[in-house]
Amino acid sequence: MNIDGLLRALESGYRDKTPKSLEIYRRAEKVMVKGGSHTLRLWQPYPFFIAGAAGAEVLDADENSYIDYWQGHYANILGHNPEVIRKELGEQIGKGALQTGFEAQPQIELAETLLHQLGLKGYKVRFTTSGTLATMYSVMLAKAHTGRECILKVGGGWHGASPYLLKGVKYHAGVGFECGESAGVSAEILKEILITRFDDGDDLARILREKGKDIACFILEPFIGVGGFLPASREYLELARRLTEEHGVVLIFDEIISGFRFCPSGVQTLYGVRPDLAAFGKLIGGGHAVSAVVGRDKIMEECEAPGPGRMKVLFEGGTFSAHSEYMTAGLIMLKHLIERAEEIYPRLGQAGERLRRGIETAFADEGIEVRCTGYGNDVVRQSSLFMVNFPLAKSGLKSPEDIWDPAVCAVRLREEALKLALLGRGVHVVHGGGAVSTAHSDDVIGRTIDAYREVAKTFKKYV
Ligand SMILES: Cc1ncc(COP(=O)(O)O)c(C=O)c1O
């Protein structure tokens, strides 16, 4: 495929329809690093700037509208600006929810709701303000609890940008996922981060056998996100539970994407596998900066009463921790999902399935092989996630290695060309796809598949 030629043509079409966004971007570049605050939002050649967002769609400064599957980094399970949250939250703000600095009651109900939905007893919750912080504190709690230094994580797993987890996120040719990701993280810390392959029980067993006594925790996403929207097998998670227990390793589930995405609870309840600590974020804040660490009492005690002569983990909270407005918004969101679970989750799952199948067929009709990931498995049956991959080699696309190795998948085609091509057709995606929300009606899903079909025709010209 002539990818450079394709990209040039797509870029020119994008520039034609977004002159005002370019103007705004020029202004932004002068005062902000690369013109913004989040790299994923700053695509090439420049991002559009939004003028409005409602439900499934966003409007840009040039008045182009796009069906959006990024949906607030997958946090907007009810779409942009959902009426149910705006209305009730507005009332609560009127009554004084716009405050931080004191203990307020909405956080108690949110914690109760989380524990109840997770079906957990003997666990406690502490809220913070980002997924990055929730996973970082989880790791610190595990280190303190075990007195060990090493952290085991999955290659391709993104848990946010804390120094303890900035290794093994991006695929590097010839090296795979065995790489540090950022300057500014000490070599000592990088040595303590060990990488295992997602859903590979043999590799996990080997590492725990060889290094188990030095490992404080094993952190993973049961349904991996940026690593490829792939569900772990039940056997793998059961094995992970059994082996971590045997080796005295704290098991941490990162449920920041999977929490309340597939059912009105953590995906851990579907697997029936209980971690020692779990991190939640994104949609539990109802559009606000909320994350939570949910952990066994004994481990959570490390941040308050670790025992005589031992230092506590300084998981003390920040200015905006458990902000009343955020907690209220989170509660409105979770209550809505819980009350309407029987309608919401099957519908999201069906829409996800229709999209994945429809996109594969649209490309197949043009003679281009596409394989969507995001499908569930025998445990996770209602997946609303989708990633669109262009396999180059025969592969089951079962691991982050498959998804991100340019010898296995045409990564630039997915990440760069598909993005621009779909923007040209009024659809906004990240990693070739994204997450369906309740605002994506049947009509919107149908229009999306039509857009992919048009893109397939364009791509065919460059194959
Ligand atoms: C699985 C997972 N964990 C952690 C994070 C970090 O969360 P935050 O961006 O809120 O810091 C993300 C963010 O995308 C994520 O997808």
Short mmCIF file of C-alpha atoms and ligand atoms in Angstrom, two decimals:
data_model
loop_
_atom_site.label_atom_id
_atom_site.label_comp_id
_atom_site.label_asym_id
_atom_site.label_seq_id
_atom_site.Cartn_x
_atom_site.Cartn_y
_atom_site.Cartn_z
CA MET A 1 0.00 0.00 0.00
CA ASN A 2 1.17 3.52 -0.81
CA ILE A 3 0.56 4.83 2.71
CA ASP A 4 2.43 8.10 2.24
CA GLY A 5 0.42 8.93 -0.87
CA LEU A 6 -2.80 8.04 0.94
CA LEU A 7 -1.88 10.20 3.93
CA ARG A 8 -1.04 13.17 1.70
CA ALA A 9 -4.42 12.97 0.00
CA LEU A 10 -6.28 12.60 3.29
CA GLU A 11 -4.38 15.44 4.92
CA SER A 12 -5.22 17.79 2.10
CA GLY A 13 -8.93 16.97 2.42
CA TYR A 14 -8.77 17.51 6.19
CA ARG A 15 -7.05 20.89 5.82
CA ASP A 16 -9.72 21.99 3.36
CA LYS A 17 -12.51 21.37 5.82
CA THR A 18 -10.86 22.70 8.98
CA PRO A 19 -9.30 26.15 8.29
CA LYS A 20 -10.60 27.70 11.51
CA SER A 21 -9.21 24.87 13.61
CA LEU A 22 -5.82 25.46 11.97
CA GLU A 23 -5.99 29.12 12.91
CA ILE A 24 -6.80 28.25 16.51
CA TYR A 25 -4.04 25.66 16.56
CA ARG A 26 -1.49 28.25 15.42
CA ARG A 27 -2.49 30.36 18.43
CA ALA A 28 -2.33 27.37 20.78
CA GLU A 29 1.14 26.36 19.54
CA LYS A 30 2.56 29.69 20.68
CA VAL A 31 1.61 29.17 24.31
CA MET A 32 1.27 25.44 24.87
CA VAL A 33 3.57 22.50 24.35
CA LYS A 34 2.71 21.20 20.89
CA GLY A 35 -0.47 23.28 21.13
CA GLY A 36 -2.28 21.33 23.83
CA SER A 37 -2.29 19.22 26.96
CA HIS A 38 -2.86 15.65 25.80
CA THR A 39 -0.84 13.97 23.09
CA LEU A 40 -3.66 11.67 21.96
CA ARG A 41 -5.81 14.68 21.24
CA LEU A 42 -3.08 16.31 19.17
CA TRP A 43 -3.15 14.25 16.00
CA GLN A 44 -1.35 15.11 12.76
CA PRO A 45 -1.40 17.52 11.02
CA TYR A 46 -3.35 19.36 13.76
CA PRO A 47 -6.45 18.64 15.81
CA PHE A 48 -9.82 20.17 15.26
CA PHE A 49 -11.10 22.31 18.12
CA ILE A 50 -14.56 21.57 19.34
CA ALA A 51 -17.37 24.09 19.46
CA GLY A 52 -19.96 21.80 20.98
CA ALA A 53 -20.66 18.22 22.01
CA ALA A 54 -23.93 16.40 22.60
CA GLY A 55 -24.72 12.70 22.72
CA ALA A 56 -22.84 10.77 20.05
CA GLU A 57 -21.64 13.84 18.17
CA VAL A 58 -19.22 16.73 18.40
CA LEU A 59 -19.11 19.91 16.37
CA ASP A 60 -15.82 21.59 15.40
CA ALA A 61 -14.93 25.26 15.02
CA ASP A 62 -15.62 25.01 11.27
CA GLU A 63 -19.09 23.60 11.97
CA ASN A 64 -18.25 20.11 10.81
CA SER A 65 -19.97 17.47 12.87
CA TYR A 66 -18.47 14.11 13.75
CA ILE A 67 -19.82 10.94 15.31
CA ASP A 68 -17.42 10.46 18.20
CA TYR A 69 -16.17 7.11 19.45
CA TRP A 70 -13.44 8.50 21.68
CA GLN A 71 -16.17 9.71 24.02
CA GLY A 72 -14.05 11.36 26.67
CA HIS A 73 -11.33 8.70 26.68
CA TYR A 74 -14.18 6.10 26.99
CA ALA A 75 -15.54 7.85 30.10
CA ASN A 76 -18.77 9.03 28.45
CA ILE A 77 -20.81 5.85 28.46
CA LEU A 78 -23.95 8.01 28.19
CA GLY A 79 -22.47 10.18 25.43
CA HIS A 80 -21.40 13.82 25.65
CA ASN A 81 -23.25 16.15 28.02
CA PRO A 82 -25.88 13.60 29.06
CA GLU A 83 -29.16 15.17 30.07
CA VAL A 84 -29.54 12.96 33.13
CA ILE A 85 -26.27 14.20 34.65
CA ARG A 86 -26.60 17.82 33.57
CA LYS A 87 -30.04 18.19 35.05
CA GLU A 88 -29.52 16.53 38.41
CA LEU A 89 -26.01 17.82 38.86
CA GLY A 90 -27.19 21.36 38.09
CA GLU A 91 -29.70 21.05 40.91
CA GLN A 92 -27.08 19.72 43.31
CA ILE A 93 -24.66 22.49 42.41
CA GLY A 94 -27.46 24.91 43.20
CA LYS A 95 -27.60 23.33 46.65
CA GLY A 96 -23.88 23.73 47.26
CA ALA A 97 -22.13 20.75 45.65
CA LEU A 98 -19.47 23.05 44.19
CA GLN A 99 -17.17 22.71 47.16
CA THR A 100 -14.11 20.86 48.31
CA GLY A 101 -12.17 20.95 51.54
CA PHE A 102 -14.57 19.18 53.91
CA GLU A 103 -15.83 15.67 54.26
CA ALA A 104 -19.19 15.44 52.53
CA GLN A 105 -21.71 12.66 52.29
CA PRO A 106 -21.93 11.90 48.56
CA GLN A 107 -18.55 10.13 48.74
CA ILE A 108 -19.92 7.68 51.30
CA GLU A 109 -22.77 6.70 49.05
CA LEU A 110 -20.44 6.37 46.08
CA ALA A 111 -18.14 4.09 48.09
CA GLU A 112 -21.13 2.06 49.31
CA THR A 113 -22.39 1.77 45.75
CA LEU A 114 -19.04 0.57 44.46
CA LEU A 115 -18.61 -2.06 47.16
CA HIS A 116 -22.21 -3.21 46.85
CA GLN A 117 -22.04 -3.56 43.08
CA LEU A 118 -18.70 -5.33 43.30
CA GLY A 119 -20.14 -7.64 45.95
CA LEU A 120 -17.09 -7.08 48.14
CA LYS A 121 -16.88 -7.43 51.91
CA GLY A 122 -13.75 -6.70 53.89
CA TYR A 123 -12.67 -4.08 51.36
CA LYS A 124 -12.47 -0.29 51.60
CA VAL A 125 -12.42 2.57 49.14
CA ARG A 126 -10.37 5.71 48.86
CA PHE A 127 -11.06 8.24 46.12
CA THR A 128 -8.54 10.29 44.22
CA THR A 129 -8.61 12.28 40.99
CA SER A 130 -7.03 10.30 38.16
CA GLY A 131 -6.44 6.77 37.00
CA THR A 132 -2.72 7.50 37.12
CA LEU A 133 -2.91 8.27 40.83
CA ALA A 134 -5.16 5.29 41.60
CA THR A 135 -2.76 2.80 40.03
CA MET A 136 0.28 4.56 41.50
CA TYR A 137 -1.16 4.38 45.02
CA SER A 138 -2.15 0.75 44.45
CA VAL A 139 1.44 -0.07 43.61
CA MET A 140 2.73 1.86 46.64
CA LEU A 141 0.27 0.04 48.91
CA ALA A 142 1.41 -3.30 47.52
CA LYS A 143 5.08 -2.42 47.97
CA ALA A 144 4.51 -1.32 51.54
CA HIS A 145 2.37 -4.34 52.34
CA THR A 146 4.81 -6.92 50.99
CA GLY A 147 8.07 -5.11 51.71
CA ARG A 148 9.13 -6.03 48.17
CA GLU A 149 10.28 -3.73 45.36
CA CYS A 150 9.44 -5.31 42.00
CA ILE A 151 6.28 -4.60 40.02
CA LEU A 152 5.05 -7.06 37.44
CA LYS A 153 2.94 -5.65 34.62
CA VAL A 154 1.72 -6.71 31.21
CA GLY A 155 3.53 -5.63 28.04
CA GLY A 156 1.19 -3.23 26.24
CA GLY A 157 -0.69 -2.31 29.43
CA TRP A 158 -1.22 1.41 30.08
CA HIS A 159 -1.93 2.32 33.67
CA GLY A 160 -1.25 6.03 33.48
CA ALA A 161 1.92 8.06 33.72
CA SER A 162 3.31 7.32 37.17
CA PRO A 163 7.02 6.46 37.28
CA TYR A 164 6.22 2.99 38.67
CA LEU A 165 4.31 2.02 35.56
CA LEU A 166 6.10 3.80 32.73
CA LYS A 167 7.63 0.75 31.17
CA GLY A 168 6.36 -1.77 28.64
CA VAL A 169 3.61 0.40 27.17
CA LYS A 170 4.71 0.96 23.57
CA TYR A 171 5.97 -1.69 21.19
CA HIS A 172 9.55 -1.14 20.05
CA ALA A 173 10.78 -2.99 16.98
CA GLY A 174 13.28 -5.67 17.92
CA VAL A 175 12.75 -5.11 21.65
CA GLY A 176 9.02 -5.63 22.04
CA PHE A 177 7.62 -4.20 25.25
CA GLU A 178 10.79 -4.43 27.36
CA CYS A 179 11.43 -0.69 27.32
CA GLY A 180 11.19 2.32 29.60
CA GLU A 181 8.81 4.94 28.22
CA SER A 182 9.96 8.21 29.66
CA ALA A 183 12.96 10.28 30.55
CA GLY A 184 12.94 11.32 34.17
CA VAL A 185 12.30 7.84 35.59
CA SER A 186 15.31 6.51 37.44
CA ALA A 187 17.11 3.45 36.09
CA GLU A 188 16.60 1.78 39.47
CA ILE A 189 12.82 2.00 39.16
CA LEU A 190 12.90 0.74 35.58
CA LYS A 191 14.87 -2.31 36.68
CA GLU A 192 12.18 -3.07 39.23
CA ILE A 193 9.39 -3.13 36.63
CA LEU A 194 9.09 -6.60 35.12
CA ILE A 195 7.07 -7.35 32.02
CA THR A 196 4.97 -10.41 31.23
CA ARG A 197 2.87 -11.26 28.18
CA PHE A 198 -0.87 -10.63 28.34
CA ASP A 199 -2.99 -13.76 28.80
CA ASP A 200 0.10 -16.01 28.79
CA GLY A 201 -0.13 -18.27 31.82
CA ASP A 202 3.18 -20.02 31.11
CA ASP A 203 5.09 -16.76 31.03
CA LEU A 204 3.41 -15.61 34.24
CA ALA A 205 4.20 -18.88 36.00
CA ARG A 206 7.84 -18.67 34.87
CA ILE A 207 8.38 -15.12 36.10
CA LEU A 208 6.72 -15.82 39.44
CA ARG A 209 8.78 -19.00 39.84
CA GLU A 210 12.03 -17.17 39.08
CA LYS A 211 11.41 -13.81 40.79
CA GLY A 212 8.24 -14.22 42.88
CA LYS A 213 9.94 -13.49 46.18
CA ASP A 214 10.94 -10.00 44.97
CA ILE A 215 7.60 -9.11 43.37
CA ALA A 216 5.22 -6.87 45.31
CA CYS A 217 2.34 -6.89 42.85
CA PHE A 218 1.03 -8.03 39.53
CA ILE A 219 -1.06 -5.31 37.86
CA LEU A 220 -3.15 -5.96 34.77
CA GLU A 221 -6.32 -5.01 32.95
CA PRO A 222 -8.68 -7.99 32.76
CA PHE A 223 -9.90 -6.53 29.42
CA ILE A 224 -6.86 -4.77 28.09
CA GLY A 225 -7.43 -1.29 26.62
CA VAL A 226 -4.77 0.34 24.46
CA GLY A 227 -3.02 -3.06 24.30
CA GLY A 228 -5.72 -4.07 21.85
CA PHE A 229 -9.20 -4.28 23.42
CA LEU A 230 -8.67 -7.94 24.25
CA PRO A 231 -10.36 -9.88 27.06
CA ALA A 232 -8.22 -12.12 29.21
CA SER A 233 -9.36 -15.74 29.38
CA ARG A 234 -11.02 -16.92 32.55
CA GLU A 235 -8.30 -19.55 33.00
CA TYR A 236 -5.58 -16.91 32.87
CA LEU A 237 -7.16 -14.71 35.53
CA GLU A 238 -7.87 -17.73 37.73
CA LEU A 239 -4.26 -18.80 37.35
CA ALA A 240 -3.07 -15.27 38.10
CA ARG A 241 -5.17 -15.30 41.29
CA ARG A 242 -3.85 -18.70 42.38
CA LEU A 243 -0.19 -18.01 41.58
CA THR A 244 -0.11 -14.54 43.14
CA GLU A 245 -1.58 -15.99 46.32
CA GLU A 246 1.01 -18.76 46.35
CA HIS A 247 3.85 -16.28 45.93
CA GLY A 248 2.49 -13.66 48.33
CA VAL A 249 2.10 -11.15 45.48
CA VAL A 250 -0.66 -8.52 45.59
CA LEU A 251 -2.99 -8.88 42.61
CA ILE A 252 -4.16 -5.52 41.20
CA PHE A 253 -6.85 -5.20 38.55
CA ASP A 254 -6.84 -1.97 36.60
CA GLU A 255 -10.56 -1.57 35.88
CA ILE A 256 -10.26 2.03 34.74
CA ILE A 257 -11.70 1.16 31.33
CA SER A 258 -13.50 -2.09 32.18
CA GLY A 259 -15.28 -0.88 35.34
CA PHE A 260 -19.02 -0.46 34.61
CA ARG A 261 -18.30 -0.75 30.88
CA PHE A 262 -19.65 -4.29 30.38
CA CYS A 263 -22.03 -4.63 33.33
CA PRO A 264 -23.05 -2.45 36.29
CA SER A 265 -19.95 -3.49 38.22
CA GLY A 266 -16.33 -4.37 37.66
CA VAL A 267 -15.56 -6.96 34.99
CA GLN A 268 -14.05 -8.93 37.91
CA THR A 269 -17.60 -9.93 38.92
CA LEU A 270 -18.15 -11.55 35.52
CA TYR A 271 -14.87 -13.48 35.83
CA GLY A 272 -15.53 -14.31 39.46
CA VAL A 273 -11.88 -13.51 40.21
CA ARG A 274 -11.21 -11.12 43.07
CA PRO A 275 -8.08 -8.99 43.08
CA ASP A 276 -6.57 -7.65 46.29
CA LEU A 277 -6.69 -4.11 44.95
CA ALA A 278 -8.61 -2.60 42.06
CA ALA A 279 -8.41 0.79 40.43
CA PHE A 280 -11.49 2.45 38.95
CA GLY A 281 -11.76 5.75 37.09
CA LYS A 282 -13.11 7.25 33.90
CA LEU A 283 -16.88 6.72 33.85
CA ILE A 284 -17.35 6.41 37.62
CA GLY A 285 -16.97 10.19 37.80
CA GLY A 286 -19.94 10.98 35.59
CA GLY A 287 -17.68 13.19 33.46
CA HIS A 288 -15.48 14.41 36.33
CA ALA A 289 -12.00 13.69 37.66
CA VAL A 290 -12.76 10.74 39.94
CA SER A 291 -10.84 7.56 40.52
CA ALA A 292 -10.92 5.03 43.29
CA VAL A 293 -8.73 2.40 44.86
CA VAL A 294 -10.82 -0.47 46.19
CA GLY A 295 -8.75 -2.78 48.37
CA ARG A 296 -8.71 -5.40 51.04
CA ASP A 297 -8.88 -3.87 54.52
CA LYS A 298 -5.52 -5.27 55.48
CA ILE A 299 -3.77 -3.65 52.55
CA MET A 300 -5.67 -0.35 52.75
CA GLU A 301 -4.53 -0.09 56.36
CA GLU A 302 -1.07 0.67 54.97
CA CYS A 303 -2.25 4.21 54.36
CA GLU A 304 -3.40 4.70 57.92
CA ALA A 305 -2.24 2.17 60.48
CA PRO A 306 0.59 0.03 59.17
CA GLY A 307 1.71 -1.11 62.59
CA PRO A 308 4.40 -0.07 65.05
CA GLY A 309 7.63 1.27 63.63
CA ARG A 310 6.37 1.21 60.03
CA MET A 311 5.91 4.22 57.82
CA LYS A 312 2.49 4.67 56.24
CA VAL A 313 1.80 5.08 52.54
CA LEU A 314 1.11 8.75 52.03
CA PHE A 315 -2.15 8.23 50.16
CA GLU A 316 -3.47 11.31 51.93
CA GLY A 317 -5.69 12.86 49.29
CA GLY A 318 -5.36 16.01 47.23
CA THR A 319 -7.21 19.29 46.99
CA PHE A 320 -9.89 17.91 44.73
CA SER A 321 -10.14 14.37 46.15
CA ALA A 322 -13.79 13.38 46.61
CA HIS A 323 -14.93 16.83 45.48
CA SER A 324 -18.65 17.07 46.19
CA GLU A 325 -19.60 17.88 42.62
CA TYR A 326 -17.53 15.00 41.26
CA MET A 327 -18.92 12.51 43.76
CA THR A 328 -22.46 13.64 43.02
CA ALA A 329 -21.92 13.28 39.28
CA GLY A 330 -20.43 9.82 39.80
CA LEU A 331 -23.41 8.78 41.86
CA ILE A 332 -25.89 10.00 39.27
CA MET A 333 -23.98 8.06 36.61
CA LEU A 334 -23.72 4.80 38.56
CA LYS A 335 -27.33 4.92 39.75
CA HIS A 336 -28.49 5.43 36.17
CA LEU A 337 -26.40 2.49 34.93
CA ILE A 338 -27.55 0.26 37.76
CA GLU A 339 -31.24 1.10 37.41
CA ARG A 340 -31.24 0.59 33.66
CA ALA A 341 -28.62 -2.11 33.39
CA GLU A 342 -30.92 -4.59 31.71
CA GLU A 343 -31.65 -2.18 28.92
CA ILE A 344 -28.27 -0.45 28.64
CA TYR A 345 -25.69 -3.24 28.56
CA PRO A 346 -27.38 -5.59 26.07
CA ARG A 347 -27.99 -2.63 23.78
CA LEU A 348 -24.35 -1.46 24.04
CA GLY A 349 -23.17 -5.01 23.37
CA GLN A 350 -25.41 -5.37 20.32
CA ALA A 351 -24.30 -2.02 18.92
CA GLY A 352 -20.65 -3.00 19.45
CA GLU A 353 -21.22 -6.31 17.69
CA ARG A 354 -23.02 -4.68 14.77
CA LEU A 355 -20.19 -2.19 14.34
CA ARG A 356 -17.39 -4.77 14.50
CA ARG A 357 -19.11 -7.13 12.03
CA GLY A 358 -20.26 -4.28 9.78
CA ILE A 359 -16.78 -2.75 9.55
CA GLU A 360 -15.15 -6.11 8.77
CA THR A 361 -17.70 -6.73 6.01
CA ALA A 362 -17.36 -3.20 4.60
CA PHE A 363 -13.62 -3.71 4.10
CA ALA A 364 -13.97 -7.35 2.96
CA ASP A 365 -16.34 -6.15 0.20
CA GLU A 366 -13.45 -4.05 -1.13
CA GLY A 367 -10.98 -6.93 -0.84
CA ILE A 368 -9.20 -5.52 2.24
CA GLU A 369 -8.78 -7.73 5.26
CA VAL A 370 -9.81 -6.09 8.51
CA ARG A 371 -10.02 -7.75 11.88
CA CYS A 372 -11.75 -5.97 14.68
CA THR A 373 -10.78 -6.55 18.25
CA GLY A 374 -13.04 -5.61 21.13
CA TYR A 375 -15.09 -8.78 20.81
CA GLY A 376 -15.97 -10.30 24.15
CA ASN A 377 -15.43 -13.92 25.08
CA ASP A 378 -17.31 -16.61 27.00
CA VAL A 379 -17.13 -14.36 30.10
CA VAL A 380 -17.57 -10.83 28.76
CA ARG A 381 -20.54 -11.04 26.46
CA GLN A 382 -21.58 -7.46 25.94
CA SER A 383 -18.64 -5.51 24.63
CA SER A 384 -19.13 -2.02 23.30
CA LEU A 385 -15.44 -1.57 22.41
CA PHE A 386 -13.90 -1.89 18.97
CA MET A 387 -10.47 -1.48 17.44
CA VAL A 388 -9.98 -1.85 13.70
CA ASN A 389 -6.85 -3.71 12.64
CA PHE A 390 -5.29 -4.45 9.26
CA PRO A 391 -3.47 -7.77 9.65
CA LEU A 392 -0.41 -8.26 7.45
CA ALA A 393 0.59 -11.66 8.70
CA LYS A 394 -1.44 -14.67 9.68
CA SER A 395 -2.11 -14.07 13.32
CA GLY A 396 -4.94 -14.58 15.72
CA LEU A 397 -4.51 -10.97 16.95
CA LYS A 398 -4.60 -12.22 20.50
CA SER A 399 -1.92 -10.15 22.15
CA PRO A 400 -0.70 -6.54 22.38
CA GLU A 401 2.39 -7.77 20.49
CA ASP A 402 0.15 -8.74 17.53
CA ILE A 403 -1.74 -5.44 17.64
CA TRP A 404 1.31 -3.19 17.82
CA ASP A 405 4.01 -5.05 15.84
CA PRO A 406 4.12 -3.35 12.41
CA ALA A 407 5.14 -6.69 10.91
CA VAL A 408 1.85 -8.21 12.07
CA CYS A 409 -0.58 -5.30 11.64
CA ALA A 410 -0.43 -2.19 9.46
CA VAL A 411 -0.18 0.09 12.48
CA ARG A 412 0.15 3.39 10.58
CA LEU A 413 -2.86 2.53 8.48
CA ARG A 414 -4.93 2.09 11.65
CA GLU A 415 -3.47 4.94 13.70
CA GLU A 416 -2.93 7.63 11.07
CA ALA A 417 -4.72 6.92 7.79
CA LEU A 418 -7.94 5.51 9.20
CA LYS A 419 -8.19 8.43 11.59
CA LEU A 420 -7.88 11.10 8.88
CA ALA A 421 -10.01 9.18 6.40
CA LEU A 422 -12.85 8.86 8.91
CA LEU A 423 -12.58 12.52 9.92
CA GLY A 424 -13.19 13.24 6.25
CA ARG A 425 -16.37 11.17 6.53
CA GLY A 426 -17.60 12.73 9.78
CA VAL A 427 -16.46 10.08 12.26
CA HIS A 428 -13.87 10.53 15.00
CA VAL A 429 -11.96 7.48 16.21
CA VAL A 430 -8.81 6.69 18.17
CA HIS A 431 -6.85 3.49 17.40
CA GLY A 432 -9.23 2.91 14.50
CA GLY A 433 -12.29 2.68 16.73
CA GLY A 434 -13.38 3.37 20.27
CA ALA A 435 -16.36 2.87 22.53
CA VAL A 436 -20.07 2.93 21.84
CA SER A 437 -22.20 4.99 24.20
CA THR A 438 -25.94 4.84 24.88
CA ALA A 439 -26.25 7.91 22.66
CA HIS A 440 -25.10 5.96 19.58
CA SER A 441 -28.50 5.09 18.13
CA ASP A 442 -29.07 2.41 15.49
CA ASP A 443 -29.09 5.17 12.90
CA VAL A 444 -25.73 6.50 14.12
CA ILE A 445 -24.22 3.00 14.02
CA GLY A 446 -25.55 2.53 10.48
CA ARG A 447 -24.06 5.86 9.37
CA THR A 448 -20.75 4.87 10.94
CA ILE A 449 -20.61 1.62 9.01
CA ASP A 450 -21.40 3.56 5.82
CA ALA A 451 -18.48 5.88 6.58
CA TYR A 452 -16.10 2.92 7.01
CA ARG A 453 -17.44 1.54 3.72
CA GLU A 454 -16.53 4.79 1.94
CA VAL A 455 -13.10 4.73 3.58
CA ALA A 456 -12.58 1.15 2.38
CA LYS A 457 -13.22 2.34 -1.18
CA THR A 458 -10.62 5.11 -0.77
CA PHE A 459 -8.06 2.72 0.73
CA LYS A 460 -8.56 0.31 -2.14
CA LYS A 461 -7.22 2.88 -4.56
CA TYR A 462 -3.91 2.90 -2.71
CA VAL A 463 -3.49 -0.86 -2.16
C1 LIG B 1 -6.50 1.14 31.79
C2 LIG B 1 -6.10 2.52 32.20
N1 LIG B 1 -5.49 2.71 33.38
C3 LIG B 1 -5.11 3.92 33.79
C4 LIG B 1 -5.33 5.03 33.02
C5 LIG B 1 -4.90 6.38 33.50
O1 LIG B 1 -6.01 7.12 33.84
P1 LIG B 1 -5.95 8.74 33.84
O2 LIG B 1 -5.84 9.15 32.41
O3 LIG B 1 -7.24 9.13 34.47
O4 LIG B 1 -4.77 9.12 34.64
C6 LIG B 1 -5.95 4.89 31.78
C7 LIG B 1 -6.17 6.07 30.94
O5 LIG B 1 -6.45 6.02 29.79
C8 LIG B 1 -6.33 3.60 31.35
O6 LIG B 1 -6.92 3.41 30.16
#
